[in-house]
């Protein structure tokens, strides 16, 4: 594995020799279950040079094609160090953010520290918030770079007032919102807002619903208002993140936040350009209950399963188990035993 100092020299030299048509994309969290698929998607495009930011050299060897001529790997860039982040961004056109403090700690000790910090309610000091803040600063300073950030659906729902939670119960009373293990949704919401404020609008935030690798790849459905419930495979998430990074004009997606899930059995569209162009930028976010009501009514018809009552699910229970009246792997609703690593992505 190259050292960071050697890597940065090689990175800059490669940038000088690369074709002007090539885009340089940095993937943070590149060995994660989404990140490694993003790397693969990007390398499938001949016009893309990828730098994978990793924490664990051995995991990188096991999950990334290290001999690929358009892949560089950096294992010593600390994402909570401002100088390191500035260096990371200095030659990049796009940074795809797949990292998270909930899963990317390199050692068991660091994971325990992260869990302890989160359980103490120190969300503003979390890895996600600090790192995305620094990344926002860096892309704002270098105004030719932008961020495509993988977040999560449901991040706003714990903060809804009681009336809104009751109005959209099929979105607000689902297990991840009801239990919110380690305050994961609050941390991700704060991290999102930090990126919005500090990046100067040079971001796209993608909020997938439940990640499920047993769910077939399908047609991605995008929406806004944080009302979406459903499933999506990590492969579909990675395909969208890569497309946002290199296939879609920045002017179309900068300043956007949207949720997405996938409909199994429907082919993927050749392009998401038309759907993305219909979305509202965050400075024109959905406000009226009339619009939210219509969005919610449509999305609830697309919930997996036959019961169509996601608010009846227990954490760890599948829609199929709910339909069959079976208990999920973590126990009955209201009595779930949720392990700390359940939130890992």
mmCIF file of C-alpha atoms in Angstrom:
data_model
loop_
_atom_site.group_PDB
_atom_site.id
_atom_site.type_symbol
_atom_site.label_atom_id
_atom_site.label_comp_id
_atom_site.label_asym_id
_atom_site.label_seq_id
_atom_site.Cartn_x
_atom_site.Cartn_y
_atom_site.Cartn_z
ATOM 1 C CA UNK A 1 0.000 0.000 0.000
ATOM 2 C CA UNK A 2 1.366 3.393 -0.963
ATOM 3 C CA UNK A 3 2.103 5.913 1.749
ATOM 4 C CA UNK A 4 0.151 9.143 1.643
ATOM 5 C CA UNK A 5 3.205 11.261 0.754
ATOM 6 C CA UNK A 6 4.063 9.039 -2.204
ATOM 7 C CA UNK A 7 0.423 8.846 -3.211
ATOM 8 C CA UNK A 8 -0.015 12.614 -3.348
ATOM 9 C CA UNK A 9 3.001 13.020 -5.634
ATOM 10 C CA UNK A 10 1.700 10.240 -7.869
ATOM 11 C CA UNK A 11 -1.800 11.719 -7.762
ATOM 12 C CA UNK A 12 -0.588 15.135 -8.924
ATOM 13 C CA UNK A 13 1.633 13.627 -11.639
ATOM 14 C CA UNK A 14 -1.238 11.483 -12.881
ATOM 15 C CA UNK A 15 -3.464 14.548 -13.000
ATOM 16 C CA UNK A 16 -0.993 16.260 -15.363
ATOM 17 C CA UNK A 17 -0.857 13.276 -17.697
ATOM 18 C CA UNK A 18 -4.565 12.431 -17.638
ATOM 19 C CA UNK A 19 -6.769 13.355 -20.559
ATOM 20 C CA UNK A 20 -8.598 16.635 -20.158
ATOM 21 C CA UNK A 21 -11.828 14.689 -20.629
ATOM 22 C CA UNK A 22 -11.169 12.528 -17.586
ATOM 23 C CA UNK A 23 -12.857 13.365 -14.316
ATOM 24 C CA UNK A 24 -11.079 12.793 -11.019
ATOM 25 C CA UNK A 25 -13.444 11.398 -8.415
ATOM 26 C CA UNK A 26 -12.565 10.781 -4.770
ATOM 27 C CA UNK A 27 -14.594 8.124 -2.938
ATOM 28 C CA UNK A 28 -14.547 8.475 0.859
ATOM 29 C CA UNK A 29 -15.456 5.252 2.641
ATOM 30 C CA UNK A 30 -14.387 3.263 -0.398
ATOM 31 C CA UNK A 31 -14.212 -0.145 1.320
ATOM 32 C CA UNK A 32 -17.720 0.062 2.772
ATOM 33 C CA UNK A 33 -20.534 -1.966 1.292
ATOM 34 C CA UNK A 34 -21.761 0.996 -0.766
ATOM 35 C CA UNK A 35 -18.390 2.643 -1.331
ATOM 36 C CA UNK A 36 -16.730 -0.368 -2.963
ATOM 37 C CA UNK A 37 -19.633 -0.600 -5.428
ATOM 38 C CA UNK A 38 -19.309 3.109 -6.219
ATOM 39 C CA UNK A 39 -15.622 2.555 -7.016
ATOM 40 C CA UNK A 40 -16.560 -0.294 -9.359
ATOM 41 C CA UNK A 41 -19.238 1.796 -11.088
ATOM 42 C CA UNK A 42 -16.841 4.689 -11.601
ATOM 43 C CA UNK A 43 -14.046 2.491 -12.952
ATOM 44 C CA UNK A 44 -16.475 1.052 -15.512
ATOM 45 C CA UNK A 45 -16.405 4.483 -17.158
ATOM 46 C CA UNK A 46 -13.219 5.045 -19.139
ATOM 47 C CA UNK A 47 -13.410 8.787 -18.527
ATOM 48 C CA UNK A 48 -12.987 8.514 -14.745
ATOM 49 C CA UNK A 49 -9.913 8.365 -12.520
ATOM 50 C CA UNK A 50 -10.734 7.270 -8.962
ATOM 51 C CA UNK A 51 -8.992 7.892 -5.662
ATOM 52 C CA UNK A 52 -10.288 5.581 -2.922
ATOM 53 C CA UNK A 53 -9.996 6.888 0.641
ATOM 54 C CA UNK A 54 -9.725 3.933 3.032
ATOM 55 C CA UNK A 55 -8.848 3.306 6.669
ATOM 56 C CA UNK A 56 -7.887 -0.347 6.553
ATOM 57 C CA UNK A 57 -5.196 -1.499 4.107
ATOM 58 C CA UNK A 58 -6.124 -5.160 4.442
ATOM 59 C CA UNK A 59 -9.776 -4.443 3.774
ATOM 60 C CA UNK A 60 -8.778 -2.425 0.719
ATOM 61 C CA UNK A 61 -6.788 -5.392 -0.594
ATOM 62 C CA UNK A 62 -9.815 -7.629 -0.102
ATOM 63 C CA UNK A 63 -12.439 -5.331 -1.621
ATOM 64 C CA UNK A 64 -10.834 -3.070 -4.248
ATOM 65 C CA UNK A 65 -9.099 -3.813 -7.591
ATOM 66 C CA UNK A 66 -5.764 -2.349 -6.489
ATOM 67 C CA UNK A 67 -4.058 -3.189 -9.789
ATOM 68 C CA UNK A 68 -6.530 -1.122 -11.834
ATOM 69 C CA UNK A 69 -4.619 1.571 -13.782
ATOM 70 C CA UNK A 70 -7.184 4.280 -12.991
ATOM 71 C CA UNK A 71 -7.413 3.595 -9.258
ATOM 72 C CA UNK A 72 -5.287 5.203 -6.556
ATOM 73 C CA UNK A 73 -5.713 4.299 -2.889
ATOM 74 C CA UNK A 74 -5.026 6.630 0.048
ATOM 75 C CA UNK A 75 -5.016 5.007 3.463
ATOM 76 C CA UNK A 76 -3.560 7.794 5.593
ATOM 77 C CA UNK A 77 -5.917 10.700 4.901
ATOM 78 C CA UNK A 78 -7.693 11.618 8.134
ATOM 79 C CA UNK A 79 -11.116 12.946 7.217
ATOM 80 C CA UNK A 80 -11.372 15.021 10.396
ATOM 81 C CA UNK A 81 -8.121 16.889 9.665
ATOM 82 C CA UNK A 82 -8.626 20.096 7.690
ATOM 83 C CA UNK A 83 -5.260 20.001 5.892
ATOM 84 C CA UNK A 84 -5.764 16.384 4.881
ATOM 85 C CA UNK A 85 -9.233 17.137 3.528
ATOM 86 C CA UNK A 86 -7.951 20.171 1.611
ATOM 87 C CA UNK A 87 -5.270 17.976 0.032
ATOM 88 C CA UNK A 88 -7.853 15.328 -0.815
ATOM 89 C CA UNK A 89 -10.013 17.886 -2.615
ATOM 90 C CA UNK A 90 -7.166 19.744 -4.330
ATOM 91 C CA UNK A 91 -7.132 17.630 -7.506
ATOM 92 C CA UNK A 92 -10.713 16.332 -7.395
ATOM 93 C CA UNK A 93 -13.704 17.246 -9.527
ATOM 94 C CA UNK A 94 -16.151 15.369 -7.292
ATOM 95 C CA UNK A 95 -16.038 13.738 -3.857
ATOM 96 C CA UNK A 96 -18.512 10.886 -3.335
ATOM 97 C CA UNK A 97 -19.126 10.574 0.406
ATOM 98 C CA UNK A 98 -19.899 7.031 1.587
ATOM 99 C CA UNK A 99 -18.046 7.231 4.906
ATOM 100 C CA UNK A 100 -19.681 7.268 8.329
ATOM 101 C CA UNK A 101 -18.595 7.147 11.933
ATOM 102 C CA UNK A 102 -21.168 4.414 12.495
ATOM 103 C CA UNK A 103 -19.240 1.825 10.500
ATOM 104 C CA UNK A 104 -15.868 3.026 9.299
ATOM 105 C CA UNK A 105 -13.801 3.011 12.501
ATOM 106 C CA UNK A 106 -10.692 1.010 11.703
ATOM 107 C CA UNK A 107 -10.353 -0.791 15.035
ATOM 108 C CA UNK A 108 -12.690 -2.230 17.689
ATOM 109 C CA UNK A 109 -11.369 0.364 20.143
ATOM 110 C CA UNK A 110 -12.273 3.236 17.812
ATOM 111 C CA UNK A 111 -15.708 1.731 17.282
ATOM 112 C CA UNK A 112 -16.259 1.576 21.036
ATOM 113 C CA UNK A 113 -15.175 5.195 21.356
ATOM 114 C CA UNK A 114 -17.568 6.239 18.606
ATOM 115 C CA UNK A 115 -20.455 4.367 20.213
ATOM 116 C CA UNK A 116 -19.694 5.903 23.623
ATOM 117 C CA UNK A 117 -19.606 9.398 22.135
ATOM 118 C CA UNK A 118 -22.920 8.900 20.395
ATOM 119 C CA UNK A 119 -24.594 7.398 23.468
ATOM 120 C CA UNK A 120 -23.543 10.486 25.412
ATOM 121 C CA UNK A 121 -25.481 12.573 22.916
ATOM 122 C CA UNK A 122 -22.435 14.339 21.486
ATOM 123 C CA UNK A 123 -23.741 14.431 17.926
ATOM 124 C CA UNK A 124 -22.087 17.744 17.105
ATOM 125 C CA UNK A 125 -18.716 16.171 17.887
ATOM 126 C CA UNK A 126 -19.369 13.073 15.758
ATOM 127 C CA UNK A 127 -17.165 11.963 12.896
ATOM 128 C CA UNK A 128 -19.937 12.576 10.367
ATOM 129 C CA UNK A 129 -20.532 16.186 11.389
ATOM 130 C CA UNK A 130 -16.879 17.142 11.744
ATOM 131 C CA UNK A 131 -15.750 15.485 8.529
ATOM 132 C CA UNK A 132 -18.578 16.789 6.348
ATOM 133 C CA UNK A 133 -18.055 20.270 7.755
ATOM 134 C CA UNK A 134 -14.397 20.205 6.744
ATOM 135 C CA UNK A 135 -15.282 18.761 3.360
ATOM 136 C CA UNK A 136 -17.806 21.555 2.861
ATOM 137 C CA UNK A 137 -15.154 24.145 3.692
ATOM 138 C CA UNK A 138 -12.717 22.564 1.240
ATOM 139 C CA UNK A 139 -15.080 22.386 -1.745
ATOM 140 C CA UNK A 140 -16.300 25.915 -1.093
ATOM 141 C CA UNK A 141 -12.705 27.150 -1.163
ATOM 142 C CA UNK A 142 -11.960 25.187 -4.344
ATOM 143 C CA UNK A 143 -15.061 26.093 -6.295
ATOM 144 C CA UNK A 144 -14.518 23.584 -9.099
ATOM 145 C CA UNK A 145 -15.199 20.604 -6.806
ATOM 146 C CA UNK A 146 -18.510 19.345 -5.404
ATOM 147 C CA UNK A 147 -19.813 16.630 -3.074
ATOM 148 C CA UNK A 148 -22.240 13.775 -3.699
ATOM 149 C CA UNK A 149 -23.205 12.632 -0.198
ATOM 150 C CA UNK A 150 -24.875 9.328 0.678
ATOM 151 C CA UNK A 151 -27.048 9.962 3.745
ATOM 152 C CA UNK A 152 -30.283 8.210 4.746
ATOM 153 C CA UNK A 153 -34.014 8.563 4.393
ATOM 154 C CA UNK A 154 -35.907 9.439 7.595
ATOM 155 C CA UNK A 155 -33.259 11.758 9.046
ATOM 156 C CA UNK A 156 -35.729 14.603 9.611
ATOM 157 C CA UNK A 157 -38.548 12.509 11.063
ATOM 158 C CA UNK A 158 -37.433 12.320 14.730
ATOM 159 C CA UNK A 159 -37.621 16.124 14.778
ATOM 160 C CA UNK A 160 -41.169 16.327 13.381
ATOM 161 C CA UNK A 161 -43.796 17.644 15.767
ATOM 162 C CA UNK A 162 -46.486 15.257 17.016
ATOM 163 C CA UNK A 163 -49.086 16.500 14.542
ATOM 164 C CA UNK A 164 -46.839 15.866 11.555
ATOM 165 C CA UNK A 165 -45.844 12.441 12.887
ATOM 166 C CA UNK A 166 -49.500 11.486 13.195
ATOM 167 C CA UNK A 167 -50.344 12.883 9.763
ATOM 168 C CA UNK A 168 -47.618 10.795 8.095
ATOM 169 C CA UNK A 169 -47.600 7.823 10.439
ATOM 170 C CA UNK A 170 -46.552 5.381 7.720
ATOM 171 C CA UNK A 171 -43.280 7.307 7.478
ATOM 172 C CA UNK A 172 -42.781 8.463 11.073
ATOM 173 C CA UNK A 173 -43.597 5.297 13.030
ATOM 174 C CA UNK A 174 -41.317 2.904 11.194
ATOM 175 C CA UNK A 175 -38.697 1.077 13.310
ATOM 176 C CA UNK A 176 -35.616 3.133 12.447
ATOM 177 C CA UNK A 177 -37.443 6.337 13.435
ATOM 178 C CA UNK A 178 -39.192 4.904 16.477
ATOM 179 C CA UNK A 179 -35.969 3.428 17.921
ATOM 180 C CA UNK A 180 -33.357 5.686 16.271
ATOM 181 C CA UNK A 181 -30.432 3.563 17.573
ATOM 182 C CA UNK A 182 -27.412 5.613 18.699
ATOM 183 C CA UNK A 183 -29.292 8.726 17.518
ATOM 184 C CA UNK A 184 -28.122 7.847 14.024
ATOM 185 C CA UNK A 185 -30.823 9.879 12.299
ATOM 186 C CA UNK A 186 -30.149 13.007 14.351
ATOM 187 C CA UNK A 187 -26.417 12.764 13.675
ATOM 188 C CA UNK A 188 -26.958 12.335 9.950
ATOM 189 C CA UNK A 189 -29.434 15.238 9.869
ATOM 190 C CA UNK A 190 -26.916 17.504 11.609
ATOM 191 C CA UNK A 191 -24.163 16.333 9.249
ATOM 192 C CA UNK A 192 -26.338 17.087 6.230
ATOM 193 C CA UNK A 193 -27.096 20.592 7.435
ATOM 194 C CA UNK A 194 -23.424 21.210 8.177
ATOM 195 C CA UNK A 195 -22.540 20.261 4.598
ATOM 196 C CA UNK A 196 -25.281 22.493 3.183
ATOM 197 C CA UNK A 197 -24.166 25.535 5.124
ATOM 198 C CA UNK A 198 -20.417 25.161 4.691
ATOM 199 C CA UNK A 199 -20.193 23.959 1.075
ATOM 200 C CA UNK A 200 -21.769 27.020 -0.482
ATOM 201 C CA UNK A 201 -24.358 24.874 -2.251
ATOM 202 C CA UNK A 202 -21.814 22.599 -3.938
ATOM 203 C CA UNK A 203 -23.470 19.354 -2.828
ATOM 204 C CA UNK A 204 -26.063 16.732 -3.693
ATOM 205 C CA UNK A 205 -27.474 14.735 -0.769
ATOM 206 C CA UNK A 206 -28.929 11.315 -1.552
ATOM 207 C CA UNK A 207 -31.152 9.617 1.029
ATOM 208 C CA UNK A 208 -31.763 5.944 0.245
ATOM 209 C CA UNK A 209 -34.443 4.035 2.126
ATOM 210 C CA UNK A 210 -33.758 0.611 3.660
ATOM 211 C CA UNK A 211 -30.591 -0.926 2.202
ATOM 212 C CA UNK A 212 -31.224 -4.561 1.338
ATOM 213 C CA UNK A 213 -28.915 -6.599 -0.860
ATOM 214 C CA UNK A 214 -31.560 -9.313 -1.246
ATOM 215 C CA UNK A 215 -33.838 -6.767 -2.923
ATOM 216 C CA UNK A 216 -33.593 -7.069 -6.722
ATOM 217 C CA UNK A 217 -32.175 -4.191 -8.674
ATOM 218 C CA UNK A 218 -34.968 -2.157 -10.182
ATOM 219 C CA UNK A 219 -36.234 1.274 -11.132
ATOM 220 C CA UNK A 220 -35.119 3.988 -8.757
ATOM 221 C CA UNK A 221 -37.918 6.310 -7.630
ATOM 222 C CA UNK A 222 -36.839 9.720 -6.357
ATOM 223 C CA UNK A 223 -38.926 11.979 -4.128
ATOM 224 C CA UNK A 224 -38.629 14.849 -1.669
ATOM 225 C CA UNK A 225 -40.135 15.748 1.688
ATOM 226 C CA UNK A 226 -38.536 12.796 3.554
ATOM 227 C CA UNK A 227 -41.661 10.663 3.231
ATOM 228 C CA UNK A 228 -40.270 7.681 1.321
ATOM 229 C CA UNK A 229 -40.373 4.169 2.790
ATOM 230 C CA UNK A 230 -39.162 1.028 1.064
ATOM 231 C CA UNK A 231 -36.140 -0.927 -0.057
ATOM 232 C CA UNK A 232 -33.214 -0.448 -2.367
ATOM 233 C CA UNK A 233 -30.148 -2.552 -3.092
ATOM 234 C CA UNK A 234 -26.704 -1.110 -2.459
ATOM 235 C CA UNK A 235 -25.925 -1.753 -6.119
ATOM 236 C CA UNK A 236 -28.717 0.609 -7.162
ATOM 237 C CA UNK A 237 -27.546 3.208 -4.641
ATOM 238 C CA UNK A 238 -23.995 2.987 -5.965
ATOM 239 C CA UNK A 239 -25.163 3.326 -9.555
ATOM 240 C CA UNK A 240 -27.043 6.527 -8.729
ATOM 241 C CA UNK A 241 -24.139 7.995 -6.741
ATOM 242 C CA UNK A 242 -21.714 7.310 -9.587
ATOM 243 C CA UNK A 243 -24.097 8.754 -12.146
ATOM 244 C CA UNK A 244 -24.546 11.906 -10.078
ATOM 245 C CA UNK A 245 -20.775 12.243 -9.909
ATOM 246 C CA UNK A 246 -19.907 11.902 -13.589
ATOM 247 C CA UNK A 247 -22.983 11.650 -15.830
ATOM 248 C CA UNK A 248 -25.177 14.534 -14.671
ATOM 249 C CA UNK A 249 -24.408 18.228 -15.012
ATOM 250 C CA UNK A 250 -23.524 19.845 -11.698
ATOM 251 C CA UNK A 251 -25.916 22.692 -12.460
ATOM 252 C CA UNK A 252 -28.809 20.205 -12.407
ATOM 253 C CA UNK A 253 -28.029 18.584 -9.051
ATOM 254 C CA UNK A 254 -26.124 21.123 -6.956
ATOM 255 C CA UNK A 255 -28.165 22.096 -3.909
ATOM 256 C CA UNK A 256 -30.505 19.089 -4.127
ATOM 257 C CA UNK A 257 -31.576 16.679 -1.392
ATOM 258 C CA UNK A 258 -33.799 13.743 -2.282
ATOM 259 C CA UNK A 259 -34.892 10.315 -1.097
ATOM 260 C CA UNK A 260 -34.939 7.183 -3.232
ATOM 261 C CA UNK A 261 -36.069 3.570 -3.231
ATOM 262 C CA UNK A 262 -36.314 0.980 -6.012
ATOM 263 C CA UNK A 263 -39.276 -0.787 -7.586
ATOM 264 C CA UNK A 264 -38.343 -4.396 -8.278
ATOM 265 C CA UNK A 265 -39.342 -5.753 -11.667
ATOM 266 C CA UNK A 266 -39.085 -2.438 -13.482
ATOM 267 C CA UNK A 267 -36.072 -1.704 -15.683
ATOM 268 C CA UNK A 268 -33.756 1.112 -14.719
ATOM 269 C CA UNK A 269 -34.230 4.221 -16.866
ATOM 270 C CA UNK A 270 -31.501 5.069 -19.340
ATOM 271 C CA UNK A 271 -31.057 8.351 -17.482
ATOM 272 C CA UNK A 272 -32.330 10.070 -14.338
ATOM 273 C CA UNK A 273 -31.869 13.529 -15.847
ATOM 274 C CA UNK A 274 -35.571 14.238 -16.355
ATOM 275 C CA UNK A 275 -36.560 13.082 -12.862
ATOM 276 C CA UNK A 276 -33.765 15.052 -11.212
ATOM 277 C CA UNK A 277 -34.609 18.192 -13.163
ATOM 278 C CA UNK A 278 -38.116 18.160 -11.636
ATOM 279 C CA UNK A 279 -36.827 18.255 -8.068
ATOM 280 C CA UNK A 280 -36.695 21.420 -5.967
ATOM 281 C CA UNK A 281 -33.435 22.779 -4.633
ATOM 282 C CA UNK A 282 -33.143 22.970 -0.886
ATOM 283 C CA UNK A 283 -33.672 26.736 -0.888
ATOM 284 C CA UNK A 284 -37.088 26.042 -2.466
ATOM 285 C CA UNK A 285 -37.974 22.988 -0.384
ATOM 286 C CA UNK A 286 -41.490 21.569 -0.165
ATOM 287 C CA UNK A 287 -43.496 23.501 2.399
ATOM 288 C CA UNK A 288 -47.244 23.056 1.899
ATOM 289 C CA UNK A 289 -49.103 20.181 3.501
ATOM 290 C CA UNK A 290 -51.119 19.901 0.302
ATOM 291 C CA UNK A 291 -47.993 18.933 -1.634
ATOM 292 C CA UNK A 292 -46.692 16.686 1.138
ATOM 293 C CA UNK A 293 -50.086 14.967 1.462
ATOM 294 C CA UNK A 294 -50.123 14.132 -2.254
ATOM 295 C CA UNK A 295 -46.540 12.850 -2.129
ATOM 296 C CA UNK A 296 -47.260 10.717 0.939
ATOM 297 C CA UNK A 297 -50.434 9.240 -0.573
ATOM 298 C CA UNK A 298 -48.529 8.147 -3.661
ATOM 299 C CA UNK A 299 -45.484 6.776 -1.843
ATOM 300 C CA UNK A 300 -47.541 4.712 0.606
ATOM 301 C CA UNK A 301 -49.002 2.795 -2.351
ATOM 302 C CA UNK A 302 -45.476 1.718 -3.326
ATOM 303 C CA UNK A 303 -44.483 0.237 0.052
ATOM 304 C CA UNK A 304 -43.267 -3.391 -0.311
ATOM 305 C CA UNK A 305 -45.497 -6.264 0.770
ATOM 306 C CA UNK A 306 -49.267 -6.668 0.936
ATOM 307 C CA UNK A 307 -50.110 -5.118 4.305
ATOM 308 C CA UNK A 308 -49.003 -1.600 3.299
ATOM 309 C CA UNK A 309 -48.611 -0.585 6.937
ATOM 310 C CA UNK A 310 -44.901 0.064 7.479
ATOM 311 C CA UNK A 311 -45.732 1.526 10.895
ATOM 312 C CA UNK A 312 -46.552 -2.024 12.072
ATOM 313 C CA UNK A 313 -43.029 -3.317 11.395
ATOM 314 C CA UNK A 314 -40.588 -4.277 14.132
ATOM 315 C CA UNK A 315 -36.889 -3.506 13.753
ATOM 316 C CA UNK A 316 -35.325 -6.409 11.843
ATOM 317 C CA UNK A 317 -38.682 -7.674 10.570
ATOM 318 C CA UNK A 318 -39.205 -7.948 6.820
ATOM 319 C CA UNK A 319 -42.320 -6.845 4.979
ATOM 320 C CA UNK A 320 -42.879 -10.499 4.063
ATOM 321 C CA UNK A 321 -42.754 -11.514 7.732
ATOM 322 C CA UNK A 322 -45.246 -8.785 8.555
ATOM 323 C CA UNK A 323 -47.602 -10.100 5.864
ATOM 324 C CA UNK A 324 -47.262 -13.651 7.248
ATOM 325 C CA UNK A 325 -47.657 -12.632 10.900
ATOM 326 C CA UNK A 326 -44.118 -13.800 11.738
ATOM 327 C CA UNK A 327 -41.823 -12.207 14.329
ATOM 328 C CA UNK A 328 -38.628 -10.608 13.031
ATOM 329 C CA UNK A 329 -35.081 -11.570 14.007
ATOM 330 C CA UNK A 330 -34.799 -8.886 16.715
ATOM 331 C CA UNK A 331 -38.075 -9.678 18.449
ATOM 332 C CA UNK A 332 -41.618 -8.348 18.536
ATOM 333 C CA UNK A 333 -42.459 -4.711 17.888
ATOM 334 C CA UNK A 334 -41.808 -2.676 21.019
ATOM 335 C CA UNK A 335 -39.511 -5.329 22.511
ATOM 336 C CA UNK A 336 -36.716 -5.464 19.938
ATOM 337 C CA UNK A 337 -33.176 -6.319 21.022
ATOM 338 C CA UNK A 338 -31.100 -4.062 18.760
ATOM 339 C CA UNK A 339 -27.317 -4.727 18.782
ATOM 340 C CA UNK A 340 -24.989 -1.700 18.519
ATOM 341 C CA UNK A 341 -23.652 -2.731 15.105
ATOM 342 C CA UNK A 342 -27.168 -2.887 13.620
ATOM 343 C CA UNK A 343 -26.755 0.646 12.261
ATOM 344 C CA UNK A 344 -23.643 -0.203 10.251
ATOM 345 C CA UNK A 345 -24.096 0.486 6.552
#
